[in-house]
mmCIF file of C-alpha atoms and ligand atoms in Angstrom:
data_model
loop_
_atom_site.group_PDB
_atom_site.id
_atom_site.type_symbol
_atom_site.label_atom_id
_atom_site.label_comp_id
_atom_site.label_asym_id
_atom_site.label_seq_id
_atom_site.Cartn_x
_atom_site.Cartn_y
_atom_site.Cartn_z
ATOM 1 C CA UNK A 344 6.100 -28.985 24.728
ATOM 2 C CA UNK A 345 5.707 -30.981 21.653
ATOM 3 C CA UNK A 346 6.989 -30.390 18.298
ATOM 4 C CA UNK A 347 7.264 -27.796 15.349
ATOM 5 C CA UNK A 348 4.187 -28.118 12.851
ATOM 6 C CA UNK A 349 4.945 -29.920 9.820
ATOM 7 C CA UNK A 350 4.533 -26.636 7.846
ATOM 8 C CA UNK A 351 7.400 -25.105 10.048
ATOM 9 C CA UNK A 352 9.696 -28.259 9.698
ATOM 10 C CA UNK A 353 9.436 -27.830 6.014
ATOM 11 C CA UNK A 354 10.609 -24.533 6.112
ATOM 12 C CA UNK A 355 13.706 -25.565 8.462
ATOM 13 C CA UNK A 356 14.542 -27.948 5.657
ATOM 14 C CA UNK A 357 14.284 -25.265 3.160
ATOM 15 C CA UNK A 358 16.618 -22.969 5.076
ATOM 16 C CA UNK A 359 19.178 -25.824 5.368
ATOM 17 C CA UNK A 360 18.839 -26.778 1.596
ATOM 18 C CA UNK A 361 19.332 -23.224 0.834
ATOM 19 C CA UNK A 362 22.252 -22.494 3.468
ATOM 20 C CA UNK A 363 20.347 -19.874 4.592
ATOM 21 C CA UNK A 364 20.975 -18.966 8.582
ATOM 22 C CA UNK A 365 17.316 -17.703 9.546
ATOM 23 C CA UNK A 366 14.079 -16.617 8.127
ATOM 24 C CA UNK A 367 11.956 -13.546 9.191
ATOM 25 C CA UNK A 368 8.220 -14.111 8.754
ATOM 26 C CA UNK A 369 6.331 -11.109 8.743
ATOM 27 C CA UNK A 370 2.779 -11.786 7.772
ATOM 28 C CA UNK A 371 0.191 -12.731 10.362
ATOM 29 C CA UNK A 372 -1.384 -15.412 8.145
ATOM 30 C CA UNK A 373 2.065 -16.924 7.389
ATOM 31 C CA UNK A 374 2.896 -16.864 11.143
ATOM 32 C CA UNK A 375 -0.661 -18.566 11.641
ATOM 33 C CA UNK A 376 0.318 -21.138 9.218
ATOM 34 C CA UNK A 377 3.704 -22.134 10.585
ATOM 35 C CA UNK A 378 2.744 -21.858 14.119
ATOM 36 C CA UNK A 379 -0.938 -22.012 14.759
ATOM 37 C CA UNK A 380 -0.776 -18.839 16.357
ATOM 38 C CA UNK A 381 -3.220 -16.518 14.944
ATOM 39 C CA UNK A 382 -2.998 -12.778 16.041
ATOM 40 C CA UNK A 383 -3.355 -9.323 14.359
ATOM 41 C CA UNK A 384 -1.059 -6.828 15.736
ATOM 42 C CA UNK A 385 -1.895 -3.697 13.442
ATOM 43 C CA UNK A 386 0.804 -1.389 13.430
ATOM 44 C CA UNK A 387 2.874 -3.174 16.214
ATOM 45 C CA UNK A 388 5.651 -5.572 15.282
ATOM 46 C CA UNK A 389 4.981 -9.433 15.358
ATOM 47 C CA UNK A 390 7.335 -11.782 13.659
ATOM 48 C CA UNK A 391 8.401 -15.497 13.469
ATOM 49 C CA UNK A 392 12.055 -15.981 13.411
ATOM 50 C CA UNK A 393 13.292 -19.590 12.498
ATOM 51 C CA UNK A 394 17.030 -20.599 12.681
ATOM 52 C CA UNK A 395 18.233 -23.400 10.350
ATOM 53 C CA UNK A 396 19.580 -24.755 13.936
ATOM 54 C CA UNK A 397 16.098 -25.878 14.574
ATOM 55 C CA UNK A 398 14.990 -23.029 16.752
ATOM 56 C CA UNK A 399 11.999 -20.764 16.297
ATOM 57 C CA UNK A 400 11.068 -17.379 18.015
ATOM 58 C CA UNK A 401 7.714 -15.819 18.222
ATOM 59 C CA UNK A 402 8.090 -12.229 18.736
ATOM 60 C CA UNK A 403 5.105 -10.013 19.581
ATOM 61 C CA UNK A 404 4.046 -6.882 21.514
ATOM 62 C CA UNK A 405 3.969 -7.078 25.437
ATOM 63 C CA UNK A 406 0.102 -6.870 25.139
ATOM 64 C CA UNK A 407 0.242 -10.316 23.526
ATOM 65 C CA UNK A 408 2.035 -12.069 26.241
ATOM 66 C CA UNK A 409 -0.916 -13.483 28.138
ATOM 67 C CA UNK A 410 -2.561 -15.038 25.021
ATOM 68 C CA UNK A 411 0.816 -16.235 23.713
ATOM 69 C CA UNK A 412 2.192 -17.874 26.778
ATOM 70 C CA UNK A 413 -1.291 -19.807 27.377
ATOM 71 C CA UNK A 414 -0.620 -20.979 23.638
ATOM 72 C CA UNK A 415 1.116 -24.236 23.235
ATOM 73 C CA UNK A 416 4.227 -23.382 21.153
ATOM 74 C CA UNK A 417 7.302 -25.391 21.453
ATOM 75 C CA UNK A 418 9.709 -22.554 20.402
ATOM 76 C CA UNK A 419 10.789 -19.576 22.089
ATOM 77 C CA UNK A 420 8.992 -16.185 22.882
ATOM 78 C CA UNK A 421 9.907 -12.695 23.320
ATOM 79 C CA UNK A 422 8.169 -9.416 23.811
ATOM 80 C CA UNK A 423 8.577 -5.501 23.596
ATOM 81 C CA UNK A 424 6.694 -2.942 25.286
ATOM 82 C CA UNK A 425 5.479 0.506 23.468
ATOM 83 C CA UNK A 426 8.335 2.787 23.590
ATOM 84 C CA UNK A 427 11.011 -0.047 23.304
ATOM 85 C CA UNK A 428 12.967 -0.980 20.060
ATOM 86 C CA UNK A 429 11.528 -4.060 18.692
ATOM 87 C CA UNK A 430 14.428 -4.483 16.613
ATOM 88 C CA UNK A 431 16.932 -4.383 19.626
ATOM 89 C CA UNK A 432 14.716 -7.067 21.355
ATOM 90 C CA UNK A 433 14.763 -9.107 18.605
ATOM 91 C CA UNK A 434 18.592 -8.969 18.534
ATOM 92 C CA UNK A 435 18.919 -9.765 22.294
ATOM 93 C CA UNK A 436 16.618 -12.597 21.855
ATOM 94 C CA UNK A 437 18.435 -14.285 18.999
ATOM 95 C CA UNK A 438 21.914 -13.414 20.294
ATOM 96 C CA UNK A 439 23.178 -16.957 20.130
ATOM 97 C CA UNK A 440 21.806 -17.927 16.593
ATOM 98 C CA UNK A 441 23.966 -17.598 13.529
ATOM 99 C CA UNK A 442 22.632 -14.619 11.742
ATOM 100 C CA UNK A 443 24.936 -14.045 8.659
ATOM 101 C CA UNK A 444 22.367 -14.749 5.821
ATOM 102 C CA UNK A 445 18.758 -13.817 6.051
ATOM 103 C CA UNK A 446 15.587 -14.837 3.978
ATOM 104 C CA UNK A 447 12.946 -12.136 4.658
ATOM 105 C CA UNK A 448 9.146 -12.185 3.565
ATOM 106 C CA UNK A 449 9.509 -9.631 0.979
ATOM 107 C CA UNK A 450 5.797 -9.820 0.000
ATOM 108 C CA UNK A 451 4.642 -8.611 3.687
ATOM 109 C CA UNK A 452 7.522 -6.815 5.225
ATOM 110 C CA UNK A 453 7.244 -2.920 4.788
ATOM 111 C CA UNK A 454 10.111 -0.988 3.657
ATOM 112 C CA UNK A 455 10.457 1.011 6.668
ATOM 113 C CA UNK A 456 10.743 -2.130 9.028
ATOM 114 C CA UNK A 457 13.143 -3.689 6.354
ATOM 115 C CA UNK A 458 15.242 -0.808 6.823
ATOM 116 C CA UNK A 459 15.155 -0.893 10.786
ATOM 117 C CA UNK A 460 15.985 -4.429 10.657
ATOM 118 C CA UNK A 461 18.940 -3.931 8.594
ATOM 119 C CA UNK A 462 20.290 -1.126 10.460
ATOM 120 C CA UNK A 463 20.169 -3.501 13.803
ATOM 121 C CA UNK A 464 22.013 -6.207 11.734
ATOM 122 C CA UNK A 465 24.431 -4.085 9.638
ATOM 123 C CA UNK A 466 26.825 -6.881 8.669
ATOM 124 C CA UNK A 467 23.914 -9.464 7.489
ATOM 125 C CA UNK A 468 23.000 -10.253 4.050
ATOM 126 C CA UNK A 469 19.062 -10.034 3.406
ATOM 127 C CA UNK A 470 18.716 -10.880 -0.110
ATOM 128 C CA UNK A 471 16.839 -14.333 0.119
ATOM 129 C CA UNK A 472 13.058 -14.157 0.123
ATOM 130 C CA UNK A 473 10.532 -16.899 1.398
ATOM 131 C CA UNK A 474 7.448 -15.435 -0.114
ATOM 132 C CA UNK A 475 7.443 -17.795 -2.906
ATOM 133 C CA UNK A 476 8.240 -20.739 -0.736
ATOM 134 C CA UNK A 477 5.405 -19.957 1.555
ATOM 135 C CA UNK A 478 2.895 -19.422 -1.407
ATOM 136 C CA UNK A 479 3.932 -22.765 -2.818
ATOM 137 C CA UNK A 480 3.732 -24.503 0.506
ATOM 138 C CA UNK A 481 0.167 -23.318 0.809
ATOM 139 C CA UNK A 482 -1.045 -24.145 -2.489
ATOM 140 C CA UNK A 483 -1.871 -27.815 -1.575
ATOM 141 C CA UNK A 484 -4.226 -28.328 1.376
ATOM 142 C CA UNK A 485 -3.882 -31.311 4.012
ATOM 143 C CA UNK A 486 -7.044 -33.278 4.759
ATOM 144 C CA UNK A 487 -7.529 -31.258 8.140
ATOM 145 C CA UNK A 488 -7.313 -27.930 6.131
ATOM 146 C CA UNK A 489 -9.918 -29.363 3.562
ATOM 147 C CA UNK A 490 -12.040 -30.154 6.533
ATOM 148 C CA UNK A 491 -12.078 -26.684 7.967
ATOM 149 C CA UNK A 492 -12.654 -25.226 4.431
ATOM 150 C CA UNK A 493 -15.762 -27.487 4.233
ATOM 151 C CA UNK A 494 -17.120 -26.228 7.600
ATOM 152 C CA UNK A 495 -16.701 -22.733 6.473
ATOM 153 C CA UNK A 496 -18.359 -23.789 3.306
ATOM 154 C CA UNK A 497 -21.427 -24.764 5.197
ATOM 155 C CA UNK A 498 -21.735 -21.416 6.956
ATOM 156 C CA UNK A 499 -21.737 -19.856 3.598
ATOM 157 C CA UNK A 500 -24.500 -21.918 2.371
ATOM 158 C CA UNK A 501 -26.306 -20.757 5.458
ATOM 159 C CA UNK A 502 -25.565 -17.073 4.553
ATOM 160 C CA UNK A 503 -27.101 -17.691 1.186
ATOM 161 C CA UNK A 504 -30.080 -18.969 2.679
ATOM 162 C CA UNK A 505 -30.360 -16.116 5.102
ATOM 163 C CA UNK A 506 -29.961 -13.579 2.650
ATOM 164 C CA UNK A 507 -32.737 -15.003 0.071
ATOM 165 C CA UNK A 508 -35.347 -15.378 2.857
ATOM 166 C CA UNK A 509 -34.852 -11.582 3.651
ATOM 167 C CA UNK A 510 -35.812 -10.605 -0.019
ATOM 168 C CA UNK A 511 -38.861 -8.440 -0.143
ATOM 169 C CA UNK A 512 -40.035 -5.376 -2.183
ATOM 170 C CA UNK A 513 -38.005 -2.191 -1.303
ATOM 171 C CA UNK A 514 -35.302 -3.654 0.697
ATOM 172 C CA UNK A 515 -31.955 -2.087 0.125
ATOM 173 C CA UNK A 516 -28.537 -3.810 -0.862
ATOM 174 C CA UNK A 517 -27.039 -2.481 2.650
ATOM 175 C CA UNK A 518 -29.857 -3.752 4.571
ATOM 176 C CA UNK A 519 -29.752 -7.106 3.161
ATOM 177 C CA UNK A 520 -25.938 -7.442 3.846
ATOM 178 C CA UNK A 521 -26.539 -6.331 7.413
ATOM 179 C CA UNK A 522 -29.194 -8.770 7.739
ATOM 180 C CA UNK A 523 -27.208 -11.435 6.728
ATOM 181 C CA UNK A 524 -24.201 -10.391 9.133
ATOM 182 C CA UNK A 525 -26.577 -10.014 11.902
ATOM 183 C CA UNK A 526 -28.420 -13.557 11.825
ATOM 184 C CA UNK A 527 -25.225 -15.250 10.800
ATOM 185 C CA UNK A 528 -23.135 -14.203 13.604
ATOM 186 C CA UNK A 529 -19.807 -15.216 11.740
ATOM 187 C CA UNK A 530 -16.814 -13.150 11.075
ATOM 188 C CA UNK A 531 -16.938 -12.290 7.344
ATOM 189 C CA UNK A 532 -14.053 -13.184 5.055
ATOM 190 C CA UNK A 533 -14.680 -9.950 3.016
ATOM 191 C CA UNK A 534 -17.269 -7.245 2.979
ATOM 192 C CA UNK A 535 -20.735 -8.971 2.057
ATOM 193 C CA UNK A 536 -21.588 -8.119 -1.345
ATOM 194 C CA UNK A 537 -25.373 -7.882 -2.389
ATOM 195 C CA UNK A 538 -26.075 -6.209 -5.909
ATOM 196 C CA UNK A 539 -29.860 -5.609 -7.046
ATOM 197 C CA UNK A 540 -30.890 -5.290 -10.619
ATOM 198 C CA UNK A 541 -28.703 -2.443 -12.390
ATOM 199 C CA UNK A 542 -25.936 -2.598 -9.835
ATOM 200 C CA UNK A 543 -25.480 -6.097 -10.511
ATOM 201 C CA UNK A 544 -24.004 -5.309 -13.806
ATOM 202 C CA UNK A 545 -21.540 -3.318 -12.054
ATOM 203 C CA UNK A 546 -19.024 -5.905 -10.951
ATOM 204 C CA UNK A 547 -17.217 -3.962 -8.324
ATOM 205 C CA UNK A 548 -19.878 -2.005 -6.825
ATOM 206 C CA UNK A 549 -20.372 -2.435 -3.022
ATOM 207 C CA UNK A 550 -23.863 -2.595 -1.322
ATOM 208 C CA UNK A 551 -25.593 0.667 -1.607
ATOM 209 C CA UNK A 552 -29.139 2.215 -1.848
ATOM 210 C CA UNK A 553 -30.145 -0.014 -4.767
ATOM 211 C CA UNK A 554 -33.881 -1.255 -3.563
ATOM 212 C CA UNK A 555 -35.525 -4.367 -4.674
ATOM 213 C CA UNK A 556 -38.449 -4.516 -7.251
ATOM 214 C CA UNK A 557 -40.179 -7.399 -9.028
ATOM 215 C CA UNK A 558 -38.204 -8.393 -12.049
ATOM 216 C CA UNK A 559 -34.547 -7.733 -10.528
ATOM 217 C CA UNK A 560 -31.870 -10.213 -10.188
ATOM 218 C CA UNK A 561 -29.815 -10.002 -7.070
ATOM 219 C CA UNK A 562 -26.406 -11.297 -6.647
ATOM 220 C CA UNK A 563 -24.950 -12.594 -3.158
ATOM 221 C CA UNK A 564 -21.366 -12.823 -2.960
ATOM 222 C CA UNK A 565 -20.081 -13.581 0.630
ATOM 223 C CA UNK A 566 -17.919 -15.586 3.024
ATOM 224 C CA UNK A 567 -17.153 -16.396 6.412
ATOM 225 C CA UNK A 568 -14.001 -17.322 8.471
ATOM 226 C CA UNK A 569 -14.245 -20.445 10.600
ATOM 227 C CA UNK A 570 -11.229 -21.906 12.460
ATOM 228 C CA UNK A 571 -8.927 -19.757 10.667
ATOM 229 C CA UNK A 572 -10.158 -20.778 7.007
ATOM 230 C CA UNK A 573 -12.162 -18.816 4.574
ATOM 231 C CA UNK A 574 -15.409 -19.638 2.630
ATOM 232 C CA UNK A 575 -16.465 -17.615 -0.570
ATOM 233 C CA UNK A 576 -19.742 -18.363 -2.498
ATOM 234 C CA UNK A 577 -21.907 -16.424 -4.805
ATOM 235 C CA UNK A 578 -25.307 -17.148 -6.063
ATOM 236 C CA UNK A 579 -27.697 -15.134 -8.123
ATOM 237 C CA UNK A 580 -31.570 -15.270 -7.899
ATOM 238 C CA UNK A 581 -34.722 -13.664 -9.570
ATOM 239 C CA UNK A 582 -37.318 -11.702 -7.500
ATOM 240 C CA UNK A 583 -40.953 -11.961 -8.912
ATOM 241 C CA UNK A 584 -40.237 -12.681 -12.427
ATOM 242 C CA UNK A 585 -37.199 -12.393 -14.965
ATOM 243 C CA UNK A 586 -37.111 -11.743 -18.484
ATOM 244 C CA UNK A 587 -36.237 -14.406 -21.165
ATOM 245 C CA UNK A 588 -32.890 -12.523 -21.784
ATOM 246 C CA UNK A 589 -32.085 -12.547 -18.141
ATOM 247 C CA UNK A 590 -32.963 -16.363 -17.926
ATOM 248 C CA UNK A 591 -30.562 -16.946 -20.759
ATOM 249 C CA UNK A 592 -27.747 -14.970 -19.298
ATOM 250 C CA UNK A 593 -28.405 -17.120 -15.955
ATOM 251 C CA UNK A 594 -28.403 -20.694 -17.939
ATOM 252 C CA UNK A 595 -25.265 -19.633 -19.712
ATOM 253 C CA UNK A 596 -23.308 -18.693 -16.375
ATOM 254 C CA UNK A 597 -24.641 -21.922 -14.837
ATOM 255 C CA UNK A 598 -23.574 -24.158 -17.632
ATOM 256 C CA UNK A 599 -20.122 -22.503 -17.836
ATOM 257 C CA UNK A 600 -19.650 -23.160 -13.990
ATOM 258 C CA UNK A 601 -20.729 -26.580 -14.456
ATOM 259 C CA UNK A 602 -18.588 -27.158 -17.296
ATOM 260 C CA UNK A 603 -15.477 -26.217 -15.464
ATOM 261 C CA UNK A 604 -16.402 -27.798 -12.030
ATOM 262 C CA UNK A 605 -17.081 -31.022 -14.079
ATOM 263 C CA UNK A 606 -14.040 -30.947 -16.317
ATOM 264 C CA UNK A 607 -11.447 -29.767 -13.718
ATOM 265 C CA UNK A 608 -8.767 -32.370 -13.070
ATOM 266 C CA UNK A 609 -5.085 -32.594 -11.811
ATOM 267 C CA UNK A 610 -2.771 -32.164 -14.506
ATOM 268 C CA UNK A 611 -4.668 -29.432 -16.323
ATOM 269 C CA UNK A 612 -3.298 -26.001 -16.287
ATOM 270 C CA UNK A 613 -5.458 -23.319 -14.632
ATOM 271 C CA UNK A 614 -5.698 -21.496 -17.996
ATOM 272 C CA UNK A 615 -7.172 -24.806 -19.291
ATOM 273 C CA UNK A 616 -9.896 -24.721 -16.653
ATOM 274 C CA UNK A 617 -10.476 -21.207 -17.080
ATOM 275 C CA UNK A 618 -11.123 -21.956 -20.805
ATOM 276 C CA UNK A 619 -13.595 -24.718 -19.980
ATOM 277 C CA UNK A 620 -16.012 -22.144 -18.635
ATOM 278 C CA UNK A 621 -14.943 -19.122 -20.757
ATOM 279 C CA UNK A 622 -15.858 -21.265 -24.132
ATOM 280 C CA UNK A 623 -19.279 -21.801 -22.965
ATOM 281 C CA UNK A 624 -19.967 -18.026 -22.489
ATOM 282 C CA UNK A 625 -17.918 -16.943 -25.650
ATOM 283 C CA UNK A 626 -19.971 -19.458 -27.728
ATOM 284 C CA UNK A 627 -23.137 -17.838 -26.232
ATOM 285 C CA UNK A 628 -22.158 -14.670 -27.424
ATOM 286 C CA UNK A 629 -21.369 -12.998 -24.018
ATOM 287 C CA UNK A 630 -17.531 -13.154 -24.075
ATOM 288 C CA UNK A 631 -16.878 -9.589 -23.686
ATOM 289 C CA UNK A 632 -19.212 -9.494 -20.497
ATOM 290 C CA UNK A 633 -17.198 -11.972 -18.650
ATOM 291 C CA UNK A 634 -14.163 -9.494 -17.737
ATOM 292 C CA UNK A 635 -12.579 -11.424 -14.694
ATOM 293 C CA UNK A 636 -10.555 -14.524 -14.012
ATOM 294 C CA UNK A 637 -12.592 -17.637 -13.289
ATOM 295 C CA UNK A 638 -11.330 -18.333 -9.745
ATOM 296 C CA UNK A 639 -8.718 -17.930 -7.009
ATOM 297 C CA UNK A 640 -7.308 -20.003 -4.512
ATOM 298 C CA UNK A 641 -8.732 -20.247 -0.934
ATOM 299 C CA UNK A 642 -7.509 -21.255 2.316
ATOM 300 C CA UNK A 643 -6.436 -19.455 5.386
ATOM 301 C CA UNK A 644 -6.979 -16.326 3.141
ATOM 302 C CA UNK A 645 -10.072 -15.707 0.782
ATOM 303 C CA UNK A 646 -7.954 -14.971 -2.141
ATOM 304 C CA UNK A 647 -4.682 -17.158 -2.643
ATOM 305 C CA UNK A 648 -2.795 -18.838 -5.270
ATOM 306 C CA UNK A 649 -3.613 -20.290 -7.836
ATOM 307 C CA UNK A 650 -5.318 -17.807 -9.801
ATOM 308 C CA UNK A 651 -7.519 -19.502 -12.506
ATOM 309 C CA UNK A 652 -7.241 -17.102 -15.171
ATOM 310 C CA UNK A 653 -6.560 -17.200 -18.958
ATOM 311 C CA UNK A 654 -3.258 -18.110 -20.046
ATOM 312 C CA UNK A 655 -2.055 -19.204 -16.773
ATOM 313 C CA UNK A 656 0.426 -22.248 -16.937
ATOM 314 C CA UNK A 657 0.178 -23.392 -13.330
ATOM 315 C CA UNK A 658 -0.353 -27.141 -13.259
ATOM 316 C CA UNK A 659 -3.162 -27.922 -11.050
ATOM 317 C CA UNK A 660 -2.436 -30.751 -8.590
ATOM 318 C CA UNK A 661 -5.006 -32.758 -6.208
ATOM 319 C CA UNK A 662 -5.253 -30.876 -2.812
ATOM 320 C CA UNK A 663 -5.498 -27.302 -4.266
ATOM 321 C CA UNK A 664 -8.479 -25.349 -3.346
ATOM 322 C CA UNK A 665 -9.874 -22.689 -5.495
ATOM 323 C CA UNK A 666 -13.048 -20.838 -6.679
ATOM 324 C CA UNK A 667 -14.952 -21.525 -9.842
ATOM 325 C CA UNK A 668 -17.126 -18.176 -10.480
ATOM 326 C CA UNK A 669 -17.907 -17.263 -13.984
ATOM 327 C CA UNK A 670 -20.231 -14.394 -14.362
ATOM 328 C CA UNK A 671 -21.818 -12.310 -17.083
ATOM 329 C CA UNK A 672 -22.699 -8.641 -16.658
ATOM 330 C CA UNK A 673 -24.718 -6.765 -19.280
ATOM 331 C CA UNK A 674 -25.177 -3.198 -18.515
ATOM 332 C CA UNK A 675 -28.952 -2.364 -18.230
ATOM 333 C CA UNK A 676 -30.025 -6.047 -18.641
ATOM 334 C CA UNK A 677 -28.674 -8.317 -15.730
ATOM 335 C CA UNK A 678 -25.595 -9.338 -13.822
ATOM 336 C CA UNK A 679 -25.202 -12.993 -13.019
ATOM 337 C CA UNK A 680 -22.380 -14.700 -10.996
ATOM 338 C CA UNK A 681 -22.285 -18.253 -9.598
ATOM 339 C CA UNK A 682 -19.524 -19.353 -7.467
ATOM 340 C CA UNK A 683 -18.334 -22.629 -5.599
ATOM 341 C CA UNK A 684 -14.954 -23.069 -3.940
ATOM 342 C CA UNK A 685 -13.639 -26.456 -3.653
ATOM 343 C CA UNK A 686 -10.854 -28.966 -3.501
ATOM 344 C CA UNK A 687 -9.463 -30.662 -6.667
ATOM 345 C CA UNK A 688 -9.051 -34.573 -6.193
ATOM 346 C CA UNK A 689 -7.859 -37.348 -8.392
ATOM 347 C CA UNK A 690 -11.767 -37.803 -9.145
ATOM 348 C CA UNK A 691 -12.459 -33.928 -9.781
ATOM 349 C CA UNK A 692 -13.478 -30.822 -8.099
ATOM 350 C CA UNK A 693 -15.473 -31.279 -4.924
ATOM 351 C CA UNK A 694 -17.351 -28.203 -3.813
ATOM 352 C CA UNK A 695 -17.426 -26.765 -0.352
ATOM 353 C CA UNK A 696 -20.805 -25.132 -0.878
ATOM 354 C CA UNK A 697 -23.930 -26.829 -2.043
ATOM 355 C CA UNK A 698 -26.748 -24.358 -2.206
ATOM 356 C CA UNK A 699 -28.874 -25.179 -5.577
ATOM 357 C CA UNK A 700 -27.867 -23.766 -8.625
ATOM 358 C CA UNK A 701 -31.221 -24.033 -10.189
ATOM 359 C CA UNK A 702 -32.577 -20.694 -11.033
ATOM 360 C CA UNK A 703 -34.706 -19.594 -8.248
ATOM 361 C CA UNK A 704 -37.548 -16.975 -8.743
ATOM 362 C CA UNK A 705 -38.342 -15.694 -5.409
ATOM 363 C CA UNK A 706 -42.169 -14.807 -4.751
ATOM 364 C CA UNK A 707 -42.919 -11.157 -4.235
ATOM 365 C CA UNK A 708 -43.120 -10.100 -0.659
ATOM 366 C CA UNK A 709 -44.377 -6.823 0.559
HETATM 367 MN MN1 MN B 920 -14.638 -15.619 -4.886
#
């Protein structure tokens, strides 16, 4: 049947070190990271239980049985049907395991499920938590993971091309977002953001009825999922013409993005990398119009650790993957954001997306 993944072996080592009998992993992304089995069971219980005695159980709803039995997994499996108690089934399945001390995934396990689990194992201690262990384990990506992130990045570049080709006078944000999804035929990693003109200065706005006219700037911020890994990219373009002030805002964001991408190195703190970009924007006089962090980690999820933000003392290491996405949003004038995700290596930041960052002024199309 093969061996457990390295990620799961590290969890086993951690359990032994911490003298904890077993871990209960609740989050589907964590389960996929540790086992390779990627599924989403909505309101039904799915869990990975790992014993320090080198055993592991994938527990899932019975509707997952066919899929899970055809998946190459060296551990045990168990299932429950609707109407049965998943907690009783888990108890049966791990009856031979030591189960005095548990480490739960507190960042993901709901309070209701925690109470149900505790009621089934009344003598057990469930104080320990694996959330931080998993977060740290996922911080540095393996070369295989980096290759998947690069492949997802190539899809994101294509999505930007599709969006830009669809620009024409009168087209709405919602129409552009739908056109990208339709032509790309890839699972999005988050709802596609397209913001035109005034809306682009409103950072959190979803695609709406805003319609394109000459003189507008357009932000595309989108991503895809490929082989279980996420991409995320932003580009801002001009349509027909842009004003001198819009151009100045664009060039400031571009220089800020470049300063952080060129300057990031292992050994710097996340706060220092944030400052590389933020200083450029502040010195150009737009400091108050850059209200968000410079970036976020990316991997199996589109937002994960590390956060690249002011004041963060997290020391960056080679193998960490994150976004660099400064923005300036001036109400009534323009919103501009430029974003690449990439991997930090000893030589510096290597982006997963390569679409041009020169200011593009697209010709007017009727
Ligand atoms: Mn992002």
